[in-house]
Short mmCIF file of C-alpha atoms in Angstrom, two decimals:
data_model
loop_
_atom_site.label_atom_id
_atom_site.label_comp_id
_atom_site.label_asym_id
_atom_site.label_seq_id
_atom_site.Cartn_x
_atom_site.Cartn_y
_atom_site.Cartn_z
CA MET A 1 96.83 -5.77 48.85
CA LYS A 2 99.59 -3.21 48.94
CA THR A 3 102.43 -5.56 48.39
CA PHE A 4 100.22 -7.11 45.64
CA LYS A 5 99.72 -3.89 43.94
CA GLN A 6 103.49 -2.99 44.11
CA ASP A 7 104.42 -6.31 42.56
CA SER A 8 101.85 -5.87 39.75
CA ASP A 9 103.32 -2.24 39.11
CA LYS A 10 106.78 -3.80 38.93
CA LEU A 11 105.61 -6.28 36.32
CA ALA A 12 103.98 -3.46 34.20
CA ALA A 13 107.45 -1.73 34.22
CA MET A 14 109.05 -4.85 32.53
CA LYS A 15 110.34 -4.09 28.93
CA ALA A 16 108.62 -7.23 27.45
CA VAL A 17 105.26 -5.95 28.73
CA LYS A 18 105.88 -2.45 27.01
CA LYS A 19 107.41 -3.85 23.79
CA ASP A 20 106.03 -7.34 22.99
CA LYS A 21 102.49 -7.38 21.54
CA ASP A 22 101.67 -10.81 22.91
CA VAL A 23 102.99 -10.05 26.37
CA LYS A 24 101.27 -6.74 26.45
CA GLU A 25 97.92 -8.37 25.57
CA LYS A 26 98.24 -11.01 28.33
CA TYR A 27 99.35 -8.29 30.75
CA GLU A 28 96.15 -6.14 29.82
CA THR A 29 93.97 -9.28 30.57
CA PHE A 30 95.71 -9.78 33.89
CA GLU A 31 95.22 -5.99 34.84
CA ARG A 32 91.55 -6.32 34.03
CA ASP A 33 91.26 -9.43 36.24
CA ARG A 34 93.47 -7.79 38.93
CA ALA A 35 91.06 -4.81 39.05
CA LYS A 36 88.18 -7.19 39.69
CA TYR A 37 90.22 -9.14 42.28
CA GLU A 38 90.98 -5.78 44.12
CA ARG A 39 87.45 -4.76 44.00
CA TYR A 40 86.22 -8.25 45.41
CA MET A 41 88.84 -8.20 48.09
CA ASN A 42 87.98 -4.59 49.01
CA ASP A 43 84.43 -5.33 49.22
CA LEU A 44 85.07 -8.48 51.26
CA ALA A 45 87.22 -6.17 53.79
CA GLN A 46 84.16 -4.03 54.07
CA THR A 47 81.76 -6.89 54.45
CA MET A 48 83.44 -9.05 56.90
CA PRO A 49 83.45 -6.98 59.97
CA ALA A 50 79.72 -6.27 59.70
CA LEU A 51 79.02 -9.98 59.21
CA MET A 52 81.13 -11.00 62.23
CA LYS A 53 79.51 -8.35 64.41
CA MET A 54 76.12 -9.50 63.49
CA THR A 55 76.83 -13.22 63.87
CA HIS A 56 78.18 -12.44 67.35
CA THR A 57 75.38 -10.37 68.32
CA CYS A 58 72.75 -12.58 66.82
CA THR A 59 74.01 -15.74 68.63
CA LYS A 60 74.28 -14.11 71.91
CA LEU A 61 70.88 -15.04 73.95
CA PRO A 62 70.11 -13.99 77.43
CA LYS A 63 70.17 -16.64 80.22
CA PHE A 64 67.05 -18.43 80.39
CA ASP A 65 65.27 -17.98 83.76
CA SER A 66 62.13 -20.12 84.10
CA ALA A 67 61.35 -18.48 87.38
CA ASP A 68 60.92 -15.03 85.76
CA MET A 69 59.76 -15.57 82.14
CA SER A 70 58.69 -12.13 81.59
CA SER A 71 62.03 -10.73 82.42
CA TYR A 72 63.74 -13.37 80.14
CA TYR A 73 61.37 -12.15 77.39
CA ARG A 74 62.15 -8.52 77.94
CA ASP A 75 66.02 -9.43 77.91
CA LEU A 76 65.42 -11.52 74.66
CA SER A 77 63.60 -8.48 73.05
CA LYS A 78 66.70 -6.31 73.71
CA ALA A 79 68.91 -8.97 72.25
CA LEU A 80 66.81 -9.23 69.13
CA GLU A 81 66.81 -5.33 68.95
CA SER A 82 70.61 -5.34 68.84
CA CYS A 83 70.72 -8.27 66.36
CA ALA A 84 68.36 -6.41 64.05
CA ALA A 85 70.46 -3.29 64.06
CA ASP A 86 73.50 -5.25 63.26
CA ALA A 87 71.77 -7.00 60.46
CA GLY A 88 70.89 -3.44 59.17
CA ASP A 89 74.38 -2.69 59.12
CA LEU A 90 75.15 -5.80 57.03
CA ALA A 91 72.40 -4.84 54.67
CA LYS A 92 74.65 -1.72 53.72
CA VAL A 93 77.65 -3.74 52.50
CA PRO A 94 78.77 -3.66 49.02
CA ILE A 95 78.64 -7.38 48.39
CA LYS A 96 74.96 -8.03 47.25
CA SER A 97 74.34 -11.50 48.66
CA TYR A 98 75.64 -10.39 52.04
CA ALA A 99 73.55 -7.17 51.87
CA GLU A 100 70.33 -9.08 50.96
CA TYR A 101 71.08 -11.52 53.70
CA GLY A 102 71.29 -8.63 56.13
CA ALA A 103 68.18 -7.14 55.01
CA ASP A 104 66.37 -10.36 55.25
CA MET A 105 67.74 -11.11 58.70
CA GLN A 106 66.84 -7.57 59.88
CA GLU A 107 63.26 -8.20 58.73
CA SER A 108 63.10 -11.76 60.05
CA VAL A 109 64.35 -10.55 63.56
CA SER A 110 62.36 -7.52 63.71
CA ARG A 111 59.25 -9.73 63.23
CA LYS A 112 60.33 -12.12 66.11
CA LYS A 113 61.02 -8.98 68.39
CA ASP A 114 57.69 -7.91 67.74
CA ILE A 115 56.26 -11.25 68.95
CA VAL A 116 58.67 -11.57 71.87
CA ASP A 117 57.40 -8.03 73.01
CA GLN A 118 53.84 -9.58 73.02
CA MET A 119 55.07 -12.43 74.97
CA ALA A 120 56.87 -10.16 77.59
CA ASN A 121 53.51 -8.24 78.07
CA LEU A 122 51.83 -11.50 79.16
CA ASN A 123 51.49 -12.40 82.91
CA LEU A 124 53.92 -15.44 82.39
CA ASN A 125 55.04 -15.94 85.97
CA ASP A 126 51.44 -16.86 86.94
CA ILE A 127 50.14 -18.31 83.74
CA GLU A 128 47.84 -21.23 83.97
CA TYR A 129 47.09 -23.98 81.37
CA GLY A 130 43.94 -22.99 79.54
CA SER A 131 43.98 -19.35 80.44
CA ALA A 132 43.64 -16.61 78.13
CA ASP A 133 47.36 -15.79 78.50
CA TYR A 134 48.30 -19.45 77.88
CA GLU A 135 46.18 -19.53 74.68
CA LYS A 136 47.86 -16.18 73.55
CA LEU A 137 51.18 -17.44 74.28
CA GLN A 138 50.68 -20.71 72.27
CA ASP A 139 49.38 -18.46 69.41
CA LEU A 140 52.47 -16.32 69.62
CA HIS A 141 54.70 -19.43 69.65
CA ALA A 142 53.05 -20.49 66.56
CA LYS A 143 53.61 -17.36 64.83
CA MET A 144 57.17 -17.33 65.78
CA SER A 145 57.65 -20.78 64.31
CA ASP A 146 56.15 -19.57 61.08
CA ILE A 147 58.92 -16.81 60.53
CA ASP A 148 61.71 -18.18 58.35
CA SER A 149 65.36 -17.77 59.22
CA PRO A 150 67.07 -16.31 56.16
CA THR A 151 70.04 -18.01 54.64
CA LEU A 152 73.02 -16.57 52.73
CA ASP A 153 72.95 -17.26 49.04
CA GLN A 154 76.33 -19.01 48.63
CA SER A 155 75.86 -19.04 44.79
CA ASP A 156 76.35 -15.56 44.37
CA LEU A 157 79.41 -15.67 46.59
CA GLN A 158 80.95 -18.43 44.56
CA LYS A 159 80.15 -16.66 41.46
CA ALA A 160 81.86 -13.49 42.59
CA ALA A 161 84.89 -15.26 43.77
CA LYS A 162 85.24 -17.17 40.53
CA GLU A 163 85.04 -13.77 38.57
CA ALA A 164 87.67 -12.33 40.81
CA ASP A 165 90.03 -15.25 40.30
CA LEU A 166 92.95 -13.89 38.45
CA SER A 167 94.90 -17.13 38.36
CA GLY A 168 94.13 -18.06 34.72
CA SER A 169 95.31 -14.67 33.38
CA LEU A 170 98.43 -14.75 35.58
CA LYS A 171 99.30 -18.15 34.22
CA ASP A 172 98.72 -17.09 30.72
CA LEU A 173 100.97 -14.21 31.26
CA GLU A 174 103.66 -16.30 33.02
CA THR A 175 103.49 -18.71 30.14
CA THR A 176 103.78 -16.03 27.36
CA LEU A 177 106.73 -14.53 29.31
CA SER A 178 108.50 -17.95 29.65
CA GLU A 179 108.02 -18.67 25.97
CA LYS A 180 109.44 -15.19 25.18
CA ILE A 181 112.55 -15.75 27.22
CA LYS A 182 113.42 -19.05 25.52
#
């Protein structure tokens, strides 16, 4: 971004930009678009580390051990707690669709953690078919299945990228400069 800004500043110093009305107009349009582009890129630079951290944390599950199910669910609860915390960090980023995704993910994972905590409190190592614990576990699995996993709204991202695209105004400026040089 630093080199891009320096190159843009050099362009601003050109005589044609200062003296020619048409070139100046195209340059001003380019500058407005450049500001949007820089804002978008800075927002992405703040957003991506939080997204990557959350993605890494939320896809890391404890090793499944059918011999000790209660321990597995306690470990899963800890993993979900970490995932929810990282989703909460994503909820604070400047790009709205990522922030909404983070907030939705935090809510969804927190609800799942609450259910997993209830599962961990059952006597799962000695569970018997038809027992009260078995019925409770089945009920909790059903509740877990009812929780939707959030998705990232790509339409907002595509719109933001399109609004930050400065290729059109740069091309117009280049064309106008080329015509003036002839």
